[in-house]
Every structure is written in structure tokens, then in C-alpha cells.
mmCIF file of C-alpha atoms in Angstrom:
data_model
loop_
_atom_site.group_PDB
_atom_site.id
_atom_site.type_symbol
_atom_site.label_atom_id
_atom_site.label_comp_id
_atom_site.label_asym_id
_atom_site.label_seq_id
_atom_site.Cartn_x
_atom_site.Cartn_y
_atom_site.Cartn_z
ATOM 1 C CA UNK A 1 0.000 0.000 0.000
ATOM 2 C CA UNK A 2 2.888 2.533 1.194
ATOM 3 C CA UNK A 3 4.270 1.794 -2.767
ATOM 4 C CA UNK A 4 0.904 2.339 -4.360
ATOM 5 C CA UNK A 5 0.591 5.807 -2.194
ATOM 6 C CA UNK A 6 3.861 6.626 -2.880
ATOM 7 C CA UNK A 7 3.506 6.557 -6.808
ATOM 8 C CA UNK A 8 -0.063 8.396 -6.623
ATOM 9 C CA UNK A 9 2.501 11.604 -5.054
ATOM 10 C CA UNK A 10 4.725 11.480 -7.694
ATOM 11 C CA UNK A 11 2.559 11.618 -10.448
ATOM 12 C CA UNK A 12 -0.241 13.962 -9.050
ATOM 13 C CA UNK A 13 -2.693 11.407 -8.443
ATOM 14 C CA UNK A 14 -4.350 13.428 -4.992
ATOM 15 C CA UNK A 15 -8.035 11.773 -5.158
ATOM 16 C CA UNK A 16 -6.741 7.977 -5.755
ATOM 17 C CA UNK A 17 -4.185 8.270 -3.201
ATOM 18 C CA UNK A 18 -6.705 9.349 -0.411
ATOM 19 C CA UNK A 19 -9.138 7.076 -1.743
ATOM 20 C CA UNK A 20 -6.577 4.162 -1.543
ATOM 21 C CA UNK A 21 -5.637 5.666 2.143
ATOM 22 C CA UNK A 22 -9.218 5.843 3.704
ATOM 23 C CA UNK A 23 -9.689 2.271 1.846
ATOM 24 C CA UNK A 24 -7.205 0.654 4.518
ATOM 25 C CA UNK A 25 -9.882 0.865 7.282
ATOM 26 C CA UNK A 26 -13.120 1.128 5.224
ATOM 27 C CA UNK A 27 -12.492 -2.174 3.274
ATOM 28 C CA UNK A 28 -9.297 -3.753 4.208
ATOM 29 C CA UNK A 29 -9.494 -3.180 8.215
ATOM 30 C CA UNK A 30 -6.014 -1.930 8.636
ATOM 31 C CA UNK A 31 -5.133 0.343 10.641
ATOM 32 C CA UNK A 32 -2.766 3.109 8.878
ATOM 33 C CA UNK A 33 0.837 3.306 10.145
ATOM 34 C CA UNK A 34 3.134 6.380 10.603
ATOM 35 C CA UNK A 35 4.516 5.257 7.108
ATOM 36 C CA UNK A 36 0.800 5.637 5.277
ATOM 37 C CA UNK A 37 0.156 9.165 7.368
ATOM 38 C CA UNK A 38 3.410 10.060 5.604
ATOM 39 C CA UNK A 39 2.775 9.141 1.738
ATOM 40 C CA UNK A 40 -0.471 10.974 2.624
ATOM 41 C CA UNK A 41 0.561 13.933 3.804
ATOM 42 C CA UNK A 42 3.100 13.732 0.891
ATOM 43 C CA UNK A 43 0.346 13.636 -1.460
ATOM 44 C CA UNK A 44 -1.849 16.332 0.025
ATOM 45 C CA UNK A 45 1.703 18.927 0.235
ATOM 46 C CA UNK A 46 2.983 18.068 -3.435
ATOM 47 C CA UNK A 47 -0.941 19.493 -4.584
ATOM 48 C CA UNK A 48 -0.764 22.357 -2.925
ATOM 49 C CA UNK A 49 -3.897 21.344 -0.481
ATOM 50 C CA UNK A 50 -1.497 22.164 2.559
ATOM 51 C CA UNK A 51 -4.443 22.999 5.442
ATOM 52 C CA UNK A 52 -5.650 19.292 4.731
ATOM 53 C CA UNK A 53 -2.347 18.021 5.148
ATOM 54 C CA UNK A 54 -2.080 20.141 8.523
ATOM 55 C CA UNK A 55 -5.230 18.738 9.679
ATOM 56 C CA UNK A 56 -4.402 15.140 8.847
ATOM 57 C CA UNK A 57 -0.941 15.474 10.993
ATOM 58 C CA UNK A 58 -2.856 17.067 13.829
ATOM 59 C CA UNK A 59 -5.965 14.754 14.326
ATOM 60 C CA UNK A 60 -4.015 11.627 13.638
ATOM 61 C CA UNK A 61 -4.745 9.142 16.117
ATOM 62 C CA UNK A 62 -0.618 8.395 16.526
ATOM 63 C CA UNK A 63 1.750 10.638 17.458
ATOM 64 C CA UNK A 64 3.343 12.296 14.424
ATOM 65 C CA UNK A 65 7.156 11.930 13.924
ATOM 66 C CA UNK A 66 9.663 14.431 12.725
ATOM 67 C CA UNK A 67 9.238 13.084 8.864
ATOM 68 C CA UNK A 68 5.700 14.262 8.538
ATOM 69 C CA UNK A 69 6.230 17.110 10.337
ATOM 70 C CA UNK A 70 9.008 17.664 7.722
ATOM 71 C CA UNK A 71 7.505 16.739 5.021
ATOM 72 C CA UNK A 72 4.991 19.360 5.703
ATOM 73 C CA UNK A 73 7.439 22.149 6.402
ATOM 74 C CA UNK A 74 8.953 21.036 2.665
ATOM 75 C CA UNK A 75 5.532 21.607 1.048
ATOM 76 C CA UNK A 76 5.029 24.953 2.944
ATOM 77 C CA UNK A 77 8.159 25.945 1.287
ATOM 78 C CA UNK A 78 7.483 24.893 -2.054
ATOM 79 C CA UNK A 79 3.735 26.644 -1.449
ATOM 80 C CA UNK A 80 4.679 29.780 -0.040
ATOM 81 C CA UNK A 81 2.570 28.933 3.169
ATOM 82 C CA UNK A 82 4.678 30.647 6.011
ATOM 83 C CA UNK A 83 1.880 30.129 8.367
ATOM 84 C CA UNK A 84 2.144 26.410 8.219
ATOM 85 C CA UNK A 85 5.444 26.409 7.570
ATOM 86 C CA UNK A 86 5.848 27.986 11.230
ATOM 87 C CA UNK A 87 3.362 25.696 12.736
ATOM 88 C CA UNK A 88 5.834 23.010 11.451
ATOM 89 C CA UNK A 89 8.882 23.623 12.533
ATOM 90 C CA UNK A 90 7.462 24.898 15.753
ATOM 91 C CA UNK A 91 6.870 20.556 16.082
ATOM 92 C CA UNK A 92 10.344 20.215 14.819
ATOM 93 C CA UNK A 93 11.967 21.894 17.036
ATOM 94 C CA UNK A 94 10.574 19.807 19.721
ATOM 95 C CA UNK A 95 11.557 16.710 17.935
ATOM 96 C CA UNK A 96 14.941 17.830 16.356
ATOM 97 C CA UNK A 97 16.303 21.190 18.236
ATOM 98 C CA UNK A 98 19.539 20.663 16.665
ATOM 99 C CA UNK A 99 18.597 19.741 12.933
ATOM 100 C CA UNK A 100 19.523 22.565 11.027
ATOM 101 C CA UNK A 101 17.769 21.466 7.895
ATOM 102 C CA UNK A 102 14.544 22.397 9.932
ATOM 103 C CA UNK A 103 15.409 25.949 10.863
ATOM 104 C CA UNK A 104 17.475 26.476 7.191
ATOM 105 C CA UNK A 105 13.669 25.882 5.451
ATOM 106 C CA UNK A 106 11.928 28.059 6.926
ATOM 107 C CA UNK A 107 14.544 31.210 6.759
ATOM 108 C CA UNK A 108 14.534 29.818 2.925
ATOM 109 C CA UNK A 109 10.802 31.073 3.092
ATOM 110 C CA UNK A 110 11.603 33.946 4.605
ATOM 111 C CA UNK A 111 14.330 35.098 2.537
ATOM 112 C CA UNK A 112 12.458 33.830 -0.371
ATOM 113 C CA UNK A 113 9.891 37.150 0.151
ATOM 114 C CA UNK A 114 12.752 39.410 1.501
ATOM 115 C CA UNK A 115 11.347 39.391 5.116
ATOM 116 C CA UNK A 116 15.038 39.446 6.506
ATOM 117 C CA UNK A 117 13.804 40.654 10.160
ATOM 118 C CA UNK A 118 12.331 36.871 10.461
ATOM 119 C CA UNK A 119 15.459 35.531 8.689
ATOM 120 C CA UNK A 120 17.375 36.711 11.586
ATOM 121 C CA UNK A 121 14.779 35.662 13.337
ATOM 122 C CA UNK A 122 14.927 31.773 12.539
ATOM 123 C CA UNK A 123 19.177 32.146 12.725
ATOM 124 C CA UNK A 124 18.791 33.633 16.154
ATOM 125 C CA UNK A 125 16.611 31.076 17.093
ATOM 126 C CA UNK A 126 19.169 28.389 15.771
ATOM 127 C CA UNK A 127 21.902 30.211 17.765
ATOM 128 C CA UNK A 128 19.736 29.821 20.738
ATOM 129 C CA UNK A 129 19.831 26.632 20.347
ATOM 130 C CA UNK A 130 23.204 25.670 19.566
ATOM 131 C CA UNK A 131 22.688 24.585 16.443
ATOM 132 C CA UNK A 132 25.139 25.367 13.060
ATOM 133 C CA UNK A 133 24.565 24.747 10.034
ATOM 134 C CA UNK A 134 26.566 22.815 7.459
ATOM 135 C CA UNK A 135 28.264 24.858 4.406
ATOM 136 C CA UNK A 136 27.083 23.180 1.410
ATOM 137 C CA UNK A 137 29.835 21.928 -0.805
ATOM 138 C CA UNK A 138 30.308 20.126 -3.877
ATOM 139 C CA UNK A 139 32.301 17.051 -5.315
ATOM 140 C CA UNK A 140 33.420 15.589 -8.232
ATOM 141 C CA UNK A 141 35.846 12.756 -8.899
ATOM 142 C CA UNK A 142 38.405 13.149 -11.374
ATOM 143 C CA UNK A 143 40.813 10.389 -12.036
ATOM 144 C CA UNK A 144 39.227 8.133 -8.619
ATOM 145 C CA UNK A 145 40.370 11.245 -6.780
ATOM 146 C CA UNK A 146 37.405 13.457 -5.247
ATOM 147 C CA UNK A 147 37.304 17.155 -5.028
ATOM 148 C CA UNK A 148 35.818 19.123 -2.760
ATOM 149 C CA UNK A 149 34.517 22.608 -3.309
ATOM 150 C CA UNK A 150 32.490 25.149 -0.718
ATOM 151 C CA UNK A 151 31.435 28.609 -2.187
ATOM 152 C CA UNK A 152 33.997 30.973 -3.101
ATOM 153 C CA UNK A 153 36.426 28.591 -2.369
ATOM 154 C CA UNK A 154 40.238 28.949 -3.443
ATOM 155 C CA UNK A 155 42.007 26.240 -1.372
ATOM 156 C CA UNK A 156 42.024 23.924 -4.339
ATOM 157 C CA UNK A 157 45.635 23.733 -5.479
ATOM 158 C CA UNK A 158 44.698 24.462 -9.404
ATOM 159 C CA UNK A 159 42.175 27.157 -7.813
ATOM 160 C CA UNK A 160 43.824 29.944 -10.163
ATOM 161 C CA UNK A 161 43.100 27.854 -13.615
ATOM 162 C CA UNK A 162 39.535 26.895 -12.153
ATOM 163 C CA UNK A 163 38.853 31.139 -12.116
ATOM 164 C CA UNK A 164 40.013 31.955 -15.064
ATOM 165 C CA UNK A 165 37.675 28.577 -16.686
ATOM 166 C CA UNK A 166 35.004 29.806 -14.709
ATOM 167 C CA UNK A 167 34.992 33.463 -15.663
ATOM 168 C CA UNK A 168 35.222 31.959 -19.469
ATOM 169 C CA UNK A 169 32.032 30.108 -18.768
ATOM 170 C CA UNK A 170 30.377 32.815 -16.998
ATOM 171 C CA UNK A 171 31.244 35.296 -20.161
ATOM 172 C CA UNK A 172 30.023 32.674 -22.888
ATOM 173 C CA UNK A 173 26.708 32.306 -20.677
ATOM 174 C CA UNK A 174 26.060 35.964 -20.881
ATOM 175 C CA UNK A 175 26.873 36.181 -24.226
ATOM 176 C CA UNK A 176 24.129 33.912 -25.020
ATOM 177 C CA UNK A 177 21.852 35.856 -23.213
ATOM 178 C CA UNK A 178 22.611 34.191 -19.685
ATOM 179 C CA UNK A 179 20.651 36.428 -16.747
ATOM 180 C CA UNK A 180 21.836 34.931 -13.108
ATOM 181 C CA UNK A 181 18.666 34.234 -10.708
ATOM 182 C CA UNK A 182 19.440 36.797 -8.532
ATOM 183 C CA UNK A 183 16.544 35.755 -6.462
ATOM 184 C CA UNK A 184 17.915 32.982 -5.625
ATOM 185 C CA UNK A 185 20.621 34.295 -3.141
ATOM 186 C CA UNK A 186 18.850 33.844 -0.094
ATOM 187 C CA UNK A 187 20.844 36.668 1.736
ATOM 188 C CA UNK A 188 20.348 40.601 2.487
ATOM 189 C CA UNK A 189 22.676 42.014 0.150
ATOM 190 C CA UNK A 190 23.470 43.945 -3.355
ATOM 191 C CA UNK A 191 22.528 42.784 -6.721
ATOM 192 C CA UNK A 192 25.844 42.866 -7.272
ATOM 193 C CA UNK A 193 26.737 40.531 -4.822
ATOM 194 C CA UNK A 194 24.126 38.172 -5.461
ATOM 195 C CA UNK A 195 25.836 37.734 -9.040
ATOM 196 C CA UNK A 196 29.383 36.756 -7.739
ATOM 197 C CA UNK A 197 27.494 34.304 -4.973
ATOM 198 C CA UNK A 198 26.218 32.470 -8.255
ATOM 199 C CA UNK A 199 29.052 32.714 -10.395
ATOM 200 C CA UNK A 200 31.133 31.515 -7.480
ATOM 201 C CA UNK A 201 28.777 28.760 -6.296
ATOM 202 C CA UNK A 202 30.247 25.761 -5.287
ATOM 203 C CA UNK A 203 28.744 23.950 -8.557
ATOM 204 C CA UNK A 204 29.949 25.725 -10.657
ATOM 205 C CA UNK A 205 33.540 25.675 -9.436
ATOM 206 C CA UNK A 206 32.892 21.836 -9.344
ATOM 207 C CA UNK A 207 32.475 21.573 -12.821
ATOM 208 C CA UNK A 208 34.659 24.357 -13.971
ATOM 209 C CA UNK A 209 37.631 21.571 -12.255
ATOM 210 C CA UNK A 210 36.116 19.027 -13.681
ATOM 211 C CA UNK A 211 35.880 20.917 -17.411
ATOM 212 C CA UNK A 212 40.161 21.659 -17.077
ATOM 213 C CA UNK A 213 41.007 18.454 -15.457
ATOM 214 C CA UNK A 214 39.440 15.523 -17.031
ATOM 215 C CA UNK A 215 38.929 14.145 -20.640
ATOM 216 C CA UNK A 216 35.536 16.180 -22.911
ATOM 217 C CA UNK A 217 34.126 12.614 -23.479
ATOM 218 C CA UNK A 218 33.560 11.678 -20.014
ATOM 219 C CA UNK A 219 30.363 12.734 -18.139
ATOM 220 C CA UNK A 220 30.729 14.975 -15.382
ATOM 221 C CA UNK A 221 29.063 13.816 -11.930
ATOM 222 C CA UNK A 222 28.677 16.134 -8.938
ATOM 223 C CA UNK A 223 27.735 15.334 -5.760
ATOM 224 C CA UNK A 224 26.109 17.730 -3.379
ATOM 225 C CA UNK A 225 26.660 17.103 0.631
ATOM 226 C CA UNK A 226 23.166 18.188 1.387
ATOM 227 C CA UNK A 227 19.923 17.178 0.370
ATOM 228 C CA UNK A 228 17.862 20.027 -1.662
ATOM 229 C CA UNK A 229 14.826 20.700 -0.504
#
């Protein structure tokens, strides 16, 4: 059943996965596990129906985990719905003060609509806690080496020749008509500054390695330390 559930999420089937939900106990007698709460509240977030999905986590007769509160707190982010999206990690941080992944999401949100007074907020509130957050980085393995890159970062030994590729790239991009998603940058500052956060991403100084070190006819794989939300 979990399966079944789990495929009616992914491929936007909201009516057949409640209907194959409620089925458990109208027709099969079975009681629904954490697990089935879960795939539902999956389905209900990924379709946008997030006070259902709130309302299924807080009536449920067992006592909801840290994954559906999560998972609820992801589709409040991908909705816009700061008001749940509160609600949830207010839950999480009873379950998981010191996941930072909980706290990160909702400043996302915030930064997301420029409300940097609850950014601070939310990083405040992690400092309060004790909790730090990991610096996303990226890796890619040339040659059954890996290589590890953070944002901005110049420790690499070759980190002069990955620039100069990188500022190539960056000028070909914009010569094709290239704009940088400025809104992306989830911090308070310039425009300008936003740009060279992009253009120095971690990514991109993955590949940019990857582009100078290894042969054109081999794929290039990176690897991301953190899950994206």
C-alpha cells in the first residue's frame, strides 16, 4: 500500500491516493501506520492542499514523527505557506532542536519574500539553540580522486586555472543571453553581490575543475553534501 501511495505523489494522483488511504480501514481493516500518514501527507503537500495536510498530521490518532512534520514544512516551502510552515517547525523543534535542515527551510521562506527581520529571526533562534549549520559543498571525482569545493572557495591547489575557466564560462553564458537568478541568493545584500554568490557557487567551481582536469568525453558527476529541498 505505502508503494501504491507513494507513486499516486509522484505523479499527481491526490483523489486515488486518499481514496486508496481511507480504503485501509473502510475495506481492508487496517489500521494506517506512521509510514501511510506520511505518503499521505506527501500527497496532500505536493498538490498544494497544505491545510488538509495540517489537519491530517494534527488529528491523527498516533503521534506524528519528525518526517511528517518535515515533510509538511517542505511543502510549505514549495507553497509559499509561512503560516504552516511555522506551525511546522514549531513541532520540529521539539523533535529535532539541533537539525539545522529544519530551521534552514523556513529562513529559505523567509528570505524567499525578503522578510530578513524573520530571517534573523529563525538564525537567532538556531543560535539559541546551539545549532550550526553545514556549508554546502560540492564534489566531483576526477581520475578516482574526489574534489571538494564550498562557495567561493580557493584552497584547491589548481584554484587559479579553475577562475580563469570559470569566468570563461560565466562570459560565454552571458553572451548567449545568460541572466543569473538573482533571487535565488537567499541573503540581504546587493545585486551585485548576489551575481558573484552564483558565479562563485560551489557547482559551478565543481564543474569548472572538472571541465580543465578531465577528458571532454567523459560525463561529469557532482555530488552535493546536502539534500535540496
Amino acid at each position: 500500500m505505502v508503494v501504491t501511495m507513494f507513486a499516486c505523489s509522484h505523479v499527481g494522483l491526490v483523489d486515488e491516493g486518499c481514496k486508496l488511504f481511507e480504503s485501509m480501514k473502510d475495506v481492508y481493516e487496517i489500521e494506517p501506520k506512521l509510514e501511510h500518514y506520511g505518503c499521505l501527507v506527501d500527497i496532500l503537500g505536493r498538490a498544494g492542499q497544505l491545510k488538509e495536510a495540517k489537519e491530517r498530521v494534527q488529528t491523527m490518532p498516533l503521534k506524528p514523527n519528525a518526517v511528517l512534520w518535515r515533510s509538511l514544512l517542505g511543502a510549505a516551502r514549495v507553497h509559499g505557506n509561512l503560516e504552516i510552515g511555522e506551525v511546522a517547525l514549531k513541532h520540529l523543534i521539539q523533535l529535532e532542536p539541533e537539525t539545522s535542515g529544519n530551521y534552514v527551510l523556513l529562513s529559505n521562506m523567509y528570505a524567499s519574500i525578503d522578510k530578513w527581520d524573520d530571517v534573523n529571526r529563525v538564525r537567532k533562534l538556531m543560535k539559541d539553540h546551539g545549532v550550526n549549520k553545514m556549508p554546502g559543498s560540492s564534489l566531483v571525482e576526477i581520475n578516482g580522486a574526489m574534489h571538494e569545493f564550498l562557495m567561493g572557495d580557493r584552497t584547491h591547489p589548481q584554484s587559479k586555472q579553475i577562475y580563469m575557466k570559470l569566468e570563461e564560462m560565466c562570459r560565454k553564458l552571458q553572451e548567449r543571453g545568460h541572466k543569473p537568478k538573482t533571487k535565488e541568493v537567499l541573503f540581504d545584500i546587493e545585486e551585485e553581490e548576489k551575481e558573484n554568490a552564483l558565479s562563485y557557487h560551489s557547482e559551478r567551481l565543481a564543474i569548472a575543475f572538472a571541465v580543465i582536469a578531465s577528458d571532454s568525453s567523459v560525463p561529469i558527476r557532482i555530488i552535493k553534501n546536502l539534500r535540496i529541498e
